[in-house]
Coordinates of C-alpha atoms in Angstrom, one line a residue:
M27 CA 92.3 147.2 104.9
V28 CA 95.4 146.8 102.6
E29 CA 94.8 144.8 99.5
P30 CA 96.8 141.5 99.4
S31 CA 99.9 141.4 97.4
T32 CA 101.2 138.2 95.8
C33 CA 102.8 135.5 97.9
P34 CA 106.6 135.0 97.7
P35 CA 107.6 133.6 94.3
K36 CA 107.5 129.9 93.8
A37 CA 110.6 127.8 93.2
G38 CA 109.2 126.2 90.0
V39 CA 106.1 124.9 88.2
E40 CA 103.4 123.6 90.6
L41 CA 100.4 121.4 90.0
A42 CA 98.3 124.5 90.6
D43 CA 99.9 126.2 87.6
V44 CA 99.1 123.2 85.4
V45 CA 95.4 123.3 86.6
G46 CA 95.3 127.0 85.9
R47 CA 96.6 126.6 82.3
F48 CA 94.8 123.4 81.2
G49 CA 91.9 123.0 83.7
S50 CA 89.3 124.8 81.5
E51 CA 90.2 122.7 78.5
Y52 CA 90.0 119.6 80.6
L53 CA 86.5 120.5 82.0
A54 CA 85.3 121.2 78.5
R55 CA 86.4 117.8 77.3
Y56 CA 85.7 115.5 80.3
G57 CA 83.5 117.6 82.6
P58 CA 80.2 115.6 82.3
G59 CA 81.9 112.4 83.3
M60 CA 83.9 113.7 86.2
M61 CA 83.2 112.7 89.8
P62 CA 82.3 115.5 92.3
S63 CA 85.5 114.8 94.1
Q64 CA 87.5 115.4 90.9
K65 CA 85.8 118.7 90.2
R66 CA 86.4 119.8 93.8
A67 CA 90.1 118.8 93.6
L68 CA 90.5 121.1 90.5
R69 CA 88.9 124.0 92.2
D70 CA 90.8 123.6 95.5
I71 CA 94.2 123.1 93.9
A72 CA 93.8 126.1 91.7
A73 CA 92.8 128.2 94.7
C74 CA 95.3 126.9 97.2
C75 CA 97.5 129.6 98.8
T76 CA 95.7 132.3 96.8
R77 CA 93.6 135.3 97.7
E78 CA 90.5 133.3 96.9
L79 CA 90.9 131.3 100.2
G80 CA 91.8 134.3 102.3
G81 CA 94.8 134.8 104.5
R82 CA 96.6 136.9 107.0
L83 CA 98.7 140.0 106.7
Y84 CA 102.0 140.2 108.6
R85 CA 104.6 142.9 109.3
C86 CA 108.3 142.3 109.9
D87 CA 109.7 144.3 112.9
D88 CA 113.2 144.2 111.4
C89 CA 112.8 145.2 107.8
H90 CA 109.3 146.7 108.2
D91 CA 108.0 145.0 105.1
T92 CA 104.6 143.5 105.0
F93 CA 103.7 140.1 103.5
W94 CA 100.7 137.8 103.1
R95 CA 100.2 134.2 104.0
Y96 CA 97.2 132.7 102.2
H97 CA 95.3 129.7 103.4
C98 CA 95.8 126.2 102.0
C99 CA 93.0 124.3 100.4
R100 CA 93.6 121.1 102.6
N101 CA 92.3 118.9 99.8
R102 CA 93.9 115.4 100.2
A103 CA 94.8 115.4 96.5
C104 CA 96.8 118.7 96.8
P105 CA 100.6 118.0 96.9
K106 CA 101.4 120.9 99.2
C107 CA 98.8 120.7 102.0
H108 CA 99.9 117.8 104.2
G109 CA 102.9 118.8 106.3
S110 CA 101.0 119.9 109.3
Q111 CA 98.3 117.4 108.7
T112 CA 100.8 114.6 108.9
R113 CA 102.2 115.9 112.1
Q114 CA 98.8 116.1 113.7
W115 CA 97.9 112.6 112.5
L116 CA 101.1 111.2 114.0
E117 CA 100.4 112.8 117.4
Q118 CA 97.1 111.0 117.4
R119 CA 98.9 107.7 116.7
E120 CA 101.2 107.9 119.7
A121 CA 99.4 105.1 121.6
E122 CA 99.6 102.8 118.6
L123 CA 103.3 102.8 118.1
L124 CA 104.8 99.6 119.4
P125 CA 108.6 99.1 120.0
C126 CA 108.9 96.1 117.8
D127 CA 110.0 95.1 114.3
Y128 CA 107.7 96.0 111.4
F129 CA 107.0 94.4 108.0
H130 CA 105.7 95.9 104.7
A131 CA 103.3 94.1 102.4
V132 CA 101.8 95.1 99.1
A133 CA 98.9 93.5 97.3
T134 CA 98.4 94.3 93.6
V135 CA 95.5 93.3 91.4
P136 CA 96.0 92.0 87.8
S137 CA 95.7 94.6 85.0
E138 CA 92.6 92.8 83.6
L139 CA 90.7 94.0 86.6
H140 CA 91.7 97.7 86.2
G141 CA 88.6 98.5 84.2
V142 CA 86.3 97.0 86.8
F143 CA 88.1 98.9 89.6
H144 CA 87.8 102.2 87.7
R145 CA 84.1 101.8 87.0
H146 CA 83.2 100.7 90.6
Q147 CA 85.9 102.5 92.6
K148 CA 84.4 102.8 96.1
A149 CA 83.3 99.2 96.2
M150 CA 86.4 97.7 94.6
Y151 CA 88.9 99.7 96.6
G152 CA 87.2 98.9 99.9
L153 CA 86.9 95.2 99.1
L154 CA 90.6 94.9 98.1
M155 CA 91.7 96.6 101.4
Q156 CA 89.4 94.3 103.4
V157 CA 90.3 91.0 101.9
A158 CA 94.1 91.7 101.8
A159 CA 94.0 92.4 105.6
E160 CA 91.9 89.3 106.2
A161 CA 94.2 87.1 104.2
L162 CA 97.2 88.4 106.1
K163 CA 95.5 88.0 109.5
E164 CA 94.5 84.4 108.7
L165 CA 98.0 83.4 107.7
C166 CA 99.5 85.1 110.8
A167 CA 97.0 83.2 113.0
R168 CA 98.6 79.9 111.9
K169 CA 101.0 78.6 114.5
R170 CA 103.7 77.7 112.0
H171 CA 103.9 81.3 110.8
L172 CA 103.2 83.6 113.8
G173 CA 100.3 82.2 115.9
A174 CA 99.1 85.7 116.8
L175 CA 97.1 88.7 115.8
P176 CA 99.3 91.6 114.4
G177 CA 98.5 95.2 114.0
I178 CA 97.9 96.3 110.4
L179 CA 97.8 99.8 108.9
S180 CA 96.5 99.7 105.4
V181 CA 96.9 102.4 102.7
L182 CA 95.4 102.5 99.2
H183 CA 97.4 103.8 96.3
T184 CA 96.1 103.9 92.7
W185 CA 99.1 105.1 90.7
N186 CA 102.5 104.2 89.4
G187 CA 105.4 106.6 88.7
R188 CA 104.1 107.6 85.3
L189 CA 100.7 108.4 86.8
G190 CA 99.2 105.3 85.2
Y191 CA 96.3 103.5 86.8
H192 CA 97.7 100.9 89.2
P193 CA 95.5 100.1 92.2
H194 CA 97.3 98.4 95.1
V195 CA 97.4 98.3 98.9
H196 CA 100.4 99.0 101.2
M197 CA 100.3 97.4 104.6
L198 CA 102.5 98.2 107.6
I199 CA 102.4 95.1 109.9
T200 CA 103.7 94.7 113.4
G201 CA 106.5 92.1 113.6
G202 CA 104.5 90.1 116.2
G203 CA 101.1 90.1 117.8
I204 CA 98.8 89.1 120.7
T205 CA 98.2 85.4 121.2
P206 CA 94.7 84.0 120.9
D207 CA 94.2 84.1 124.7
G208 CA 94.8 87.8 124.6
Q209 CA 97.5 87.7 127.2
H210 CA 100.9 87.5 125.5
W211 CA 103.0 89.0 122.8
E212 CA 104.3 86.6 120.2
P213 CA 107.3 88.0 118.2
A214 CA 107.9 87.3 114.5
R215 CA 110.6 84.7 113.7
G216 CA 113.4 86.9 112.5
E217 CA 112.7 88.6 109.1
F218 CA 110.0 86.1 108.1
L219 CA 106.3 86.7 108.6
V220 CA 104.2 84.8 106.1
P221 CA 104.9 83.0 102.8
V222 CA 104.4 85.4 99.9
A223 CA 103.2 82.9 97.3
V224 CA 100.5 81.6 99.7
L225 CA 99.5 85.2 100.6
S226 CA 99.0 86.1 96.9
R227 CA 96.8 83.1 96.2
K228 CA 94.8 83.7 99.3
I229 CA 94.1 87.3 98.5
A230 CA 93.0 86.4 94.9
A231 CA 90.7 83.6 96.1
K232 CA 89.2 85.7 98.9
F233 CA 88.6 88.7 96.6
R234 CA 87.0 86.5 93.9
D235 CA 84.6 84.9 96.5
A236 CA 83.8 88.2 98.2
L237 CA 83.1 89.9 94.9
K238 CA 80.8 87.0 93.7
A239 CA 78.8 87.2 96.9
K240 CA 78.6 91.0 97.2
A241 CA 78.3 92.1 93.5
P242 CA 77.2 89.1 91.4
A243 CA 76.4 91.3 88.4
V244 CA 79.9 92.8 88.4
F245 CA 81.4 89.3 88.9
A246 CA 79.5 87.9 86.0
G247 CA 81.1 90.4 83.6
I248 CA 84.6 89.3 84.4
P249 CA 86.1 86.5 82.3
G250 CA 87.0 83.4 84.2
S251 CA 90.6 83.5 82.9
V252 CA 91.2 86.6 85.1
W253 CA 91.0 84.5 88.2
R254 CA 93.7 82.2 86.9
R255 CA 96.2 85.1 86.7
Q256 CA 98.9 85.4 89.3
W257 CA 98.3 88.2 91.7
V258 CA 101.4 90.1 92.7
S259 CA 102.2 90.5 96.4
F260 CA 105.3 90.8 98.5
V261 CA 106.2 91.0 102.2
K262 CA 109.5 92.2 103.5
H263 CA 111.1 93.1 106.8
Y264 CA 110.8 96.9 107.1
G265 CA 112.8 97.9 110.2
H266 CA 112.3 98.5 113.9
G267 CA 110.3 100.9 116.0
N268 CA 110.5 104.6 115.2
D269 CA 112.4 104.5 112.0
A270 CA 110.1 102.0 110.4
V271 CA 106.9 103.8 111.3
L272 CA 108.3 107.2 110.3
N273 CA 109.5 105.9 106.9
Y274 CA 106.2 104.3 106.2
L275 CA 104.1 107.3 107.2
S276 CA 106.2 109.7 105.0
R277 CA 106.3 107.4 102.0
Y278 CA 102.8 106.0 101.9
V279 CA 100.2 107.5 104.1
F280 CA 100.0 111.1 102.9
R281 CA 101.7 110.8 99.6
T282 CA 99.8 112.2 96.6
A283 CA 100.0 110.9 93.0
I284 CA 102.6 113.5 92.1
T285 CA 104.6 116.0 94.1
N286 CA 105.4 119.5 92.9
A287 CA 109.1 118.6 93.0
R288 CA 108.5 116.1 90.2
I289 CA 107.0 118.6 87.8
L290 CA 110.0 119.9 85.8
G291 CA 108.3 122.3 83.3
M292 CA 105.3 123.4 81.4
D293 CA 104.8 125.2 78.1
Q294 CA 101.6 126.2 76.2
T295 CA 100.7 122.7 75.3
H296 CA 102.6 120.1 77.4
V297 CA 103.9 119.3 80.9
T298 CA 107.2 117.5 81.7
F299 CA 107.7 115.5 84.8
R300 CA 110.1 113.0 86.2
W301 CA 109.3 109.5 87.5
K302 CA 111.3 106.7 89.2
D303 CA 111.9 103.6 87.1
R304 CA 111.9 100.9 89.8
H305 CA 113.4 98.2 87.6
A306 CA 116.4 100.3 86.5
Q307 CA 116.6 102.2 89.7
A308 CA 116.9 105.4 87.7
W309 CA 114.9 108.6 87.2
R310 CA 113.2 109.2 83.8
T311 CA 111.4 112.1 82.3
Q312 CA 108.1 112.2 80.4
R313 CA 106.4 114.9 78.4
L314 CA 102.6 114.8 78.2
A315 CA 99.9 117.0 76.7
G316 CA 98.5 119.2 79.5
V317 CA 95.0 117.8 79.3
E318 CA 96.4 114.2 79.3
F319 CA 98.5 115.0 82.3
L320 CA 95.4 116.2 84.2
R321 CA 93.5 113.2 83.1
R322 CA 96.1 110.9 84.5
F323 CA 96.4 112.9 87.7
L324 CA 92.6 113.1 88.3
Q325 CA 92.0 109.4 87.9
H326 CA 93.8 109.1 91.3
V327 CA 91.4 111.4 93.1
L328 CA 89.4 109.1 95.4
P329 CA 85.6 109.2 95.6
R330 CA 84.2 111.5 98.2
G331 CA 84.0 109.9 101.7
F332 CA 86.4 107.0 100.9
H333 CA 88.9 106.3 103.7
K334 CA 92.2 105.4 102.1
V335 CA 93.9 104.6 105.5
R336 CA 92.3 101.8 107.5
Y337 CA 93.3 99.8 110.6
Y338 CA 92.9 96.0 111.1
G339 CA 93.9 93.4 113.6
L340 CA 95.5 94.6 116.7
W341 CA 95.1 98.3 115.6
H342 CA 91.4 98.0 114.9
P343 CA 89.4 100.3 117.3
S344 CA 87.7 97.2 118.8
K345 CA 91.1 95.9 119.9
R346 CA 92.4 98.9 121.9
T347 CA 92.6 96.9 125.1
E348 CA 94.8 94.2 123.5
S349 CA 96.9 96.9 121.8
A350 CA 97.6 98.6 125.1
R351 CA 98.5 95.3 126.7
A352 CA 100.9 94.5 123.9
W353 CA 102.6 97.9 124.4
V354 CA 103.1 97.3 128.1
E355 CA 104.4 93.8 127.6
L356 CA 106.9 94.8 124.9
M357 CA 108.2 97.6 127.1
L358 CA 108.6 95.2 130.1
E359 CA 110.2 92.3 128.1
T360 CA 112.7 94.3 126.1
P361 CA 116.0 95.0 127.9
A362 CA 116.3 98.7 128.6
E363 CA 119.9 98.9 127.2
T364 CA 118.8 97.5 123.8
T365 CA 115.5 99.4 123.5
K366 CA 115.3 102.5 121.3
P367 CA 112.9 104.7 123.3
L368 CA 109.7 105.9 121.6
K369 CA 110.1 109.6 121.6
L370 CA 107.2 111.3 119.8
A371 CA 109.1 114.6 119.7
D372 CA 111.9 113.0 117.7
L373 CA 109.3 111.6 115.3
L374 CA 107.6 114.9 114.8
D375 CA 110.9 116.8 114.2
A376 CA 112.1 114.2 111.7
L377 CA 108.7 114.3 109.9
G378 CA 108.7 118.1 109.7
Q379 CA 112.2 118.0 108.1
L380 CA 111.1 115.3 105.7
A381 CA 108.1 117.4 104.6
Q382 CA 110.3 120.4 103.9
R383 CA 112.7 118.3 101.8
T384 CA 110.3 116.3 99.7
D385 CA 106.8 117.7 99.5
Q386 CA 107.5 121.4 99.8
A387 CA 104.6 121.8 102.1
C388 CA 103.2 125.3 102.2
P389 CA 102.7 127.1 105.6
D390 CA 99.1 127.5 106.4
P391 CA 97.9 130.5 108.4
Q392 CA 95.2 128.4 109.9
D393 CA 97.8 126.4 111.8
D394 CA 99.0 127.5 115.2
D395 CA 102.6 127.1 114.1
A396 CA 102.1 129.8 111.5
D397 CA 101.1 132.6 114.0
C398 CA 104.6 134.1 113.6
P399 CA 105.9 133.0 110.2
R400 CA 109.4 133.9 109.0
C401 CA 109.7 137.1 106.9
P402 CA 110.2 136.2 103.2
H403 CA 112.1 139.4 102.6
C404 CA 114.8 139.2 105.3
G405 CA 114.3 135.9 107.1
S406 CA 113.5 137.4 110.5
V407 CA 111.2 135.6 112.9
R408 CA 110.2 138.9 114.5
T409 CA 106.9 139.2 112.7
R410 CA 103.4 140.1 113.9
L411 CA 99.9 139.7 112.6
L412 CA 98.2 142.9 111.3
G413 CA 94.9 141.6 110.0
E414 CA 92.8 139.0 108.3
Y415 CA 91.6 138.8 104.7
P416 CA 88.4 136.7 104.3
R417 CA 87.7 134.1 101.7
C418 CA 86.3 135.5 98.5
G419 CA 82.6 135.4 98.7
G420 CA 82.6 135.4 102.5
P421 CA 83.7 132.9 105.2

């Protein structure tokens, strides 16, 4: 069998290049204290789309050149492995999309709790997601706010633009819900869902009480003044139907701590990247020592087995009957001439275009769509598979 050649040249510096240059130094310095998921992320990102993971050899029928497509690592921390994964995930969510308004909420913990979160990641992250959703459901249940059970898709993020540690939860919420009798859809009142100040206090109080009950030793080590701090939350109207769901999925569900497009350059000692200053609404650049860059990135690799996307309320698996009833009722009650039809094909096409623009997702030979990839030499789609190259060390 022909030995693999290199893949087509990359457009710029990628995270894999940073790992290749500074990974050994990082392991020598921080290796003993790393989580298994962090070590796995380093290995996977370094091997992604390389001979080590194997691939397929293709031949172009037009220019007669051959080229290789190596397999992706599929690690959830890798910034170039989620184009096809996002599309498959969205296909599975078809039954959950409701033709209604949507809201976006964020719950953020005070900086004084960052140390506790970092030391007890799996427990703290899960608790934050749980109590934030519970607080939101309780407020929505009140008649003066909504008086119904909404659907909630919750996503955990742990970073800010500069790769600093900043745990917070994003929630996509249906602009309405099923009434307590389980028979009717109650829409939100315009662009209002719940009062933000009340939500912030409720999340803080519920988190404090839950932590005290479930982890009293951890709770005892937290100064009492922390619980008097203001927790930051916000809720805003996010849009209607397809557009709102697509925007949320692309921005939050599969986003990694940094994309390859944000890495501007690398030299023998440092990495330069750009980040969005939300206050000034402007892009900034920052230059970090290579090992420090990896330290910041790897602190956002989640513990093994932790689910960063969770469903609550009407979207919880136990509420599938109510969710289906809500979908039918919405479709029947909304006038046909004002309803934007839910077309899954449109969502998938738009999501594929978005992945190409923002995340530079790599084609994976393991995907069905990659059976006849475009020739990197002449651009032809008349290509055919010649053979497989196995993973190094066997399948």
